[in-house]
Amino acid sequence: MSRMSRVSQKAFTLVELLVVIAIIGVLVGLLLPAVQAAREAARRTTCQNQLRQLGLACQNYADTNEGFPSSTRNLSNDAVGQPRWGYAVSLLPFMEQANLYDRINPLLSWEEADNLNLLRSTEMTQLKCPSYQPTQRLNYAPSGSTVWEDGPHAIHYIGILGANVTEDPVMPPLLSDCDDPGSPYTMQKEEATGRREPDCFSGGGGFFANNGVITPIQGADFRSIADGTTNTFVIGENAHGDPDRLVNRPWWVGAHVRYSYSAKNVTYPINTAPEGNLRNDVPFGSSHPGGAHFAMADASVQFLSENIEMRTLFYFASRQAAEVIPEF
């Protein structure tokens, strides 16, 4: 007598399947933040390294040229009010980009077609934090012009002109008033003849502070950094992309018609967004949680909390007020 063997088939019930799915969902929910945190930590490390390399480039430039790069370099000796080059252009030979620097025509402004086409063909990823993700292309020119429309070329690491304490009701001026050539709110005007003279103004983009390191026309030298290179800002992160605030422009843009683009005043707390057209006073900040990185004049990099006291930021931004930096 033959027996028919029955093979039992096992299968998941609907309840068991739902339980498995729920467990997988919980595991993914637990792991995803850890993965995201690890990725942000890697991006943050890359950002620190990029700023450190910029700091070293600034030091090498200062050693070679007896001063740090200026925020508004005039390569072509053009008339006042014409487009000027940003600090990053001066650093190209010290960033393994000497070939690009040599191809720039110094007799023309960056708006001229030959220079502009060359610059647009080069995206300097080392000038942008990997955590910074602009959501749209920005219009970089007034009146609807598209001459400056280069979103992929936006610079994230902004030079620091100095401290603008005019918005602080308690902080006294770090130097003197605007009528004094040593004022922190003076832009050095350079005529076509090369002559320099004080040019105080409050129109256009507002004051250009000159008590920092990446100052207009001519950057500071090591001897003028009385507060010490370890305690003085050179470059900071800026993640704001509001077109009205004149920030995150192409890396080669320095200043135009008294608006500063690749360098700003330290005026407001980190990661804040005051209302209005802040122009030269856009707050520094980053896409990193809790604060932003700053390169110091000794090429070190510090991550400062967004809760740091404004007075401490002012101290770091100025180079020669002989302040004692408080603990933070």
Coordinates of C-alpha atoms in Angstrom, one line a residue:
M1 CA 0.0 0.0 0.0
S2 CA 1.5 3.2 -1.1
R3 CA 1.3 6.2 1.0
M4 CA 1.1 9.7 -0.4
S5 CA 3.4 11.9 1.4
R6 CA 2.2 15.3 2.1
V7 CA 4.6 18.2 2.0
S8 CA 3.5 21.0 4.2
Q9 CA 4.1 24.5 2.7
K10 CA 5.0 27.2 5.2
A11 CA 4.2 30.8 4.4
F12 CA 4.0 34.2 6.1
T13 CA 0.6 35.2 7.3
L14 CA -0.4 38.8 6.7
V15 CA 0.1 39.7 10.3
E16 CA 3.7 38.2 10.3
L17 CA 4.5 40.1 7.1
L18 CA 3.3 43.4 8.6
V19 CA 5.4 42.8 11.7
V20 CA 8.5 42.2 9.6
I21 CA 7.8 45.4 7.6
A22 CA 7.4 47.3 10.8
I23 CA 10.7 46.0 12.2
I24 CA 12.5 46.9 9.0
G25 CA 10.9 50.4 9.2
V26 CA 12.1 50.9 12.8
L27 CA 15.6 49.8 11.9
V28 CA 15.8 52.2 8.9
G29 CA 14.4 54.9 11.2
L30 CA 17.2 54.2 13.6
L31 CA 20.0 54.0 11.1
L32 CA 19.1 56.8 8.8
P33 CA 19.9 59.6 11.2
A34 CA 23.2 58.0 12.0
V35 CA 24.0 57.8 8.3
Q36 CA 23.0 61.4 7.8
A37 CA 25.1 62.5 10.8
A38 CA 28.1 60.6 9.4
R39 CA 27.7 62.2 6.0
E40 CA 27.4 65.7 7.6
A41 CA 30.5 65.0 9.7
A42 CA 32.4 64.1 6.5
R43 CA 31.2 67.3 4.8
R44 CA 32.1 69.3 7.9
T45 CA 35.6 67.9 7.8
T46 CA 35.9 68.7 4.1
C47 CA 34.7 72.3 4.8
Q48 CA 37.3 72.7 7.6
N49 CA 40.1 71.4 5.3
Q50 CA 39.0 73.7 2.5
L51 CA 39.1 76.7 4.8
R52 CA 42.4 75.7 6.2
Q53 CA 43.8 75.6 2.6
L54 CA 42.4 79.0 1.9
G55 CA 44.0 80.3 5.1
L56 CA 47.4 78.8 4.1
A57 CA 47.0 80.4 0.6
C58 CA 46.3 83.8 2.3
Q59 CA 49.5 83.3 4.4
N60 CA 51.6 82.4 1.4
Y61 CA 50.2 85.4 -0.5
A62 CA 51.0 87.7 2.5
D63 CA 54.5 86.4 2.6
T64 CA 55.0 87.0 -1.1
N65 CA 53.2 90.4 -1.3
E66 CA 53.8 91.8 2.1
G67 CA 50.1 91.8 2.9
F68 CA 47.0 89.8 2.7
P69 CA 44.8 89.9 -0.5
S70 CA 42.4 92.8 -0.7
S71 CA 38.6 92.4 -1.1
T72 CA 38.4 94.6 -4.1
R73 CA 41.6 94.3 -6.2
N74 CA 42.0 96.5 -9.2
L75 CA 44.0 94.6 -11.8
S76 CA 43.3 96.9 -14.7
N77 CA 43.8 100.3 -12.9
D78 CA 40.3 101.3 -14.1
A79 CA 38.2 104.2 -13.0
V80 CA 36.4 104.3 -9.6
G81 CA 33.1 102.4 -9.6
Q82 CA 34.2 99.8 -12.2
P83 CA 34.0 96.1 -11.5
R84 CA 36.8 94.9 -9.2
W85 CA 38.2 91.4 -8.6
G86 CA 37.6 89.4 -5.5
Y87 CA 40.2 88.1 -3.0
A88 CA 40.0 84.6 -4.5
V89 CA 41.5 85.7 -7.8
S90 CA 44.6 86.9 -6.0
L91 CA 45.0 83.5 -4.3
L92 CA 44.8 81.5 -7.5
P93 CA 48.6 81.1 -7.8
F94 CA 48.7 79.8 -4.3
M95 CA 45.8 77.3 -4.8
E96 CA 47.5 75.3 -7.7
Q97 CA 45.6 77.5 -10.2
A98 CA 48.5 79.5 -11.5
N99 CA 47.6 78.5 -15.1
L100 CA 44.1 80.0 -14.8
Y101 CA 45.6 83.2 -13.2
D102 CA 48.0 83.6 -16.0
R103 CA 45.2 83.4 -18.6
I104 CA 43.2 86.2 -17.1
N105 CA 43.7 89.5 -19.0
P106 CA 44.6 92.0 -16.3
L107 CA 43.9 95.0 -18.6
L108 CA 40.2 94.1 -18.8
S109 CA 37.6 93.9 -16.0
W110 CA 35.9 90.6 -15.2
E111 CA 32.8 91.7 -17.0
E112 CA 34.6 91.7 -20.4
A113 CA 33.8 88.7 -22.6
D114 CA 37.3 87.2 -22.7
N115 CA 37.7 87.1 -19.0
L116 CA 34.1 86.2 -18.3
N117 CA 34.0 83.2 -20.6
L118 CA 37.3 81.9 -19.2
L119 CA 36.0 82.3 -15.6
R120 CA 32.7 80.7 -16.3
S121 CA 34.5 77.6 -17.7
T122 CA 36.1 77.0 -14.3
E123 CA 34.0 75.9 -11.3
M124 CA 36.1 76.3 -8.1
T125 CA 34.5 73.6 -5.9
Q126 CA 37.1 74.3 -3.1
L127 CA 35.4 77.7 -2.6
K128 CA 32.1 76.1 -1.7
C129 CA 31.2 74.0 1.4
P130 CA 29.8 70.6 0.4
S131 CA 26.9 71.1 2.8
Y132 CA 25.9 74.3 1.0
Q133 CA 23.2 73.5 -1.6
P134 CA 21.9 76.6 -3.4
T135 CA 18.3 75.9 -4.5
Q136 CA 18.3 78.2 -7.4
R137 CA 20.4 80.2 -9.8
L138 CA 20.7 83.8 -8.6
N139 CA 20.6 87.0 -10.7
Y140 CA 23.8 88.8 -10.0
A141 CA 23.2 92.0 -11.8
P142 CA 20.8 94.9 -11.3
S143 CA 18.0 95.8 -13.7
G144 CA 17.4 92.2 -14.8
S145 CA 20.8 91.8 -16.4
T146 CA 22.2 88.3 -16.6
V147 CA 25.8 89.2 -16.9
W148 CA 26.6 87.9 -13.4
E149 CA 24.2 85.0 -13.4
D150 CA 26.5 82.2 -12.4
G151 CA 24.9 80.1 -9.7
P152 CA 27.2 77.1 -10.0
H153 CA 30.2 79.5 -9.5
A154 CA 28.9 81.0 -6.3
I155 CA 31.5 81.5 -3.5
H156 CA 30.6 80.3 -0.1
Y157 CA 33.7 81.4 1.8
I158 CA 33.5 85.2 2.2
G159 CA 36.4 87.5 3.2
I160 CA 36.0 89.6 6.3
L161 CA 36.3 93.3 5.9
G162 CA 36.2 93.9 9.7
A163 CA 33.7 94.8 12.4
N164 CA 30.8 97.2 11.8
V165 CA 29.7 98.1 15.3
T166 CA 27.3 100.9 14.2
E167 CA 24.3 98.6 14.8
D168 CA 25.3 97.7 18.4
P169 CA 23.9 100.1 21.0
V170 CA 26.5 99.3 23.6
M171 CA 29.7 98.6 21.7
P172 CA 31.9 101.7 21.2
P173 CA 33.6 102.3 17.8
L174 CA 36.6 100.0 17.6
L175 CA 38.6 102.8 16.0
S176 CA 37.2 106.3 15.3
D177 CA 34.5 108.0 13.3
C178 CA 34.1 108.0 9.5
D179 CA 35.9 111.3 9.1
D180 CA 39.2 109.7 10.3
P181 CA 41.3 107.8 7.7
G182 CA 41.8 105.1 10.4
S183 CA 38.0 104.6 10.8
P184 CA 36.6 101.1 10.5
Y185 CA 34.0 102.5 8.2
T186 CA 36.3 104.0 5.5
M187 CA 36.8 102.6 2.0
Q188 CA 40.1 103.5 0.5
K189 CA 39.3 105.0 -2.9
E190 CA 41.8 104.3 -5.7
E191 CA 41.7 106.8 -8.6
A192 CA 42.8 105.8 -12.1
T193 CA 46.1 107.4 -11.4
G194 CA 46.7 104.9 -8.6
R195 CA 46.4 107.6 -5.8
R196 CA 44.7 106.4 -2.7
E197 CA 42.7 108.6 -0.4
P198 CA 40.0 108.1 2.3
D199 CA 36.5 107.9 0.9
C200 CA 33.9 107.7 3.7
F201 CA 30.4 107.0 2.5
S202 CA 27.1 105.5 3.7
G203 CA 25.4 105.1 0.3
G204 CA 25.3 102.2 -2.1
G205 CA 26.0 99.0 -0.2
G206 CA 26.8 100.8 3.1
F207 CA 30.0 101.0 4.9
F208 CA 33.1 99.0 4.0
A209 CA 34.8 98.2 7.3
N210 CA 38.5 98.4 7.1
N211 CA 39.6 97.2 10.6
G212 CA 39.8 93.6 9.4
V213 CA 42.3 91.7 7.3
I214 CA 40.7 91.3 3.8
T215 CA 40.2 95.0 3.4
P216 CA 39.4 97.1 0.3
I217 CA 42.2 98.0 -2.2
Q218 CA 45.0 96.7 0.0
G219 CA 44.8 93.9 2.5
A220 CA 46.4 94.1 6.0
D221 CA 49.9 93.0 6.7
F222 CA 51.1 90.8 9.6
R223 CA 52.5 93.8 11.5
S224 CA 49.1 95.5 11.7
I225 CA 47.4 92.5 13.3
A226 CA 48.0 93.6 16.8
D227 CA 45.4 91.2 18.2
G228 CA 47.4 88.2 17.0
T229 CA 46.8 86.1 14.0
T230 CA 45.2 83.3 16.1
N231 CA 42.5 85.8 17.2
T232 CA 41.7 87.5 13.9
F233 CA 39.2 86.4 11.2
V234 CA 40.3 86.2 7.6
I235 CA 37.4 84.3 5.9
G236 CA 34.1 82.9 7.1
E237 CA 31.2 80.8 5.8
N238 CA 28.2 82.4 4.3
A239 CA 25.2 80.3 3.3
H240 CA 22.7 83.0 2.6
G241 CA 21.6 83.3 -1.1
D242 CA 19.1 86.1 -1.0
P243 CA 19.6 88.1 -4.2
D244 CA 18.8 91.3 -2.5
R245 CA 21.6 90.8 0.1
L246 CA 24.3 90.7 -2.5
V247 CA 26.0 87.5 -1.4
N248 CA 27.0 84.1 -2.9
R249 CA 28.0 85.8 -6.1
P250 CA 30.6 84.3 -8.5
W251 CA 34.0 83.7 -6.8
W252 CA 35.8 86.2 -9.0
V253 CA 33.5 89.2 -8.1
G254 CA 35.0 91.6 -5.6
A255 CA 33.1 94.9 -5.7
H256 CA 31.0 97.0 -8.1
V257 CA 29.7 100.5 -7.6
R258 CA 30.5 100.5 -3.9
Y259 CA 28.8 97.1 -3.2
S260 CA 31.1 94.4 -1.7
Y261 CA 30.4 90.9 -2.9
S262 CA 33.0 88.4 -1.9
A263 CA 33.8 90.1 1.4
K264 CA 31.5 91.4 4.1
N265 CA 31.4 93.3 7.4
V266 CA 30.7 91.4 10.7
T267 CA 27.6 93.1 11.9
Y268 CA 25.0 90.5 13.0
P269 CA 25.0 87.2 14.9
I270 CA 25.9 84.0 13.1
N271 CA 23.0 82.2 11.2
T272 CA 20.6 85.1 11.6
A273 CA 18.5 86.7 8.9
P274 CA 17.6 90.3 9.7
E275 CA 15.1 91.8 7.3
G276 CA 16.0 94.3 4.7
N277 CA 18.7 94.7 2.0
L278 CA 21.7 94.2 4.2
R279 CA 24.2 94.6 1.3
N280 CA 27.7 94.8 2.9
D281 CA 26.4 93.6 6.3
V282 CA 25.0 90.1 5.5
P283 CA 25.4 87.8 8.5
F284 CA 27.9 85.0 8.3
G285 CA 26.5 81.5 8.7
S286 CA 26.5 77.9 7.3
S287 CA 24.5 74.9 6.5
H288 CA 26.1 73.1 9.5
P289 CA 23.9 72.7 12.6
G290 CA 24.7 75.2 15.3
G291 CA 27.3 77.6 13.9
A292 CA 29.8 78.3 11.2
H293 CA 33.5 77.9 10.4
F294 CA 36.0 80.7 10.3
A295 CA 39.6 80.7 9.0
M296 CA 41.9 82.8 11.2
A297 CA 45.0 84.7 10.1
D298 CA 47.3 82.0 11.3
A299 CA 45.5 79.5 8.9
S300 CA 43.7 77.7 11.8
V301 CA 40.0 77.0 11.6
Q302 CA 37.5 77.5 14.3
F303 CA 33.8 76.5 14.5
L304 CA 31.9 79.2 16.4
S305 CA 28.5 78.6 17.9
E306 CA 25.6 80.7 16.6
N307 CA 25.1 81.6 20.3
I308 CA 28.4 83.3 20.7
E309 CA 28.2 86.9 22.0
M310 CA 28.2 89.6 19.4
R311 CA 31.0 91.5 21.1
T312 CA 33.3 88.4 20.8
L313 CA 32.5 88.3 17.1
F314 CA 33.5 92.0 16.8
Y315 CA 36.7 91.3 18.6
F316 CA 37.6 88.4 16.2
A317 CA 36.7 90.6 13.2
S318 CA 39.0 93.5 14.0
R319 CA 42.7 93.3 13.8
Q320 CA 44.2 96.1 15.9
A321 CA 41.9 97.2 18.8
A322 CA 44.1 95.3 21.3
E323 CA 41.1 93.4 22.7
V324 CA 41.3 90.5 25.2
I325 CA 39.2 87.7 23.6
P326 CA 36.8 86.4 26.3
E327 CA 36.2 82.7 26.7
F328 CA 33.4 81.3 24.6

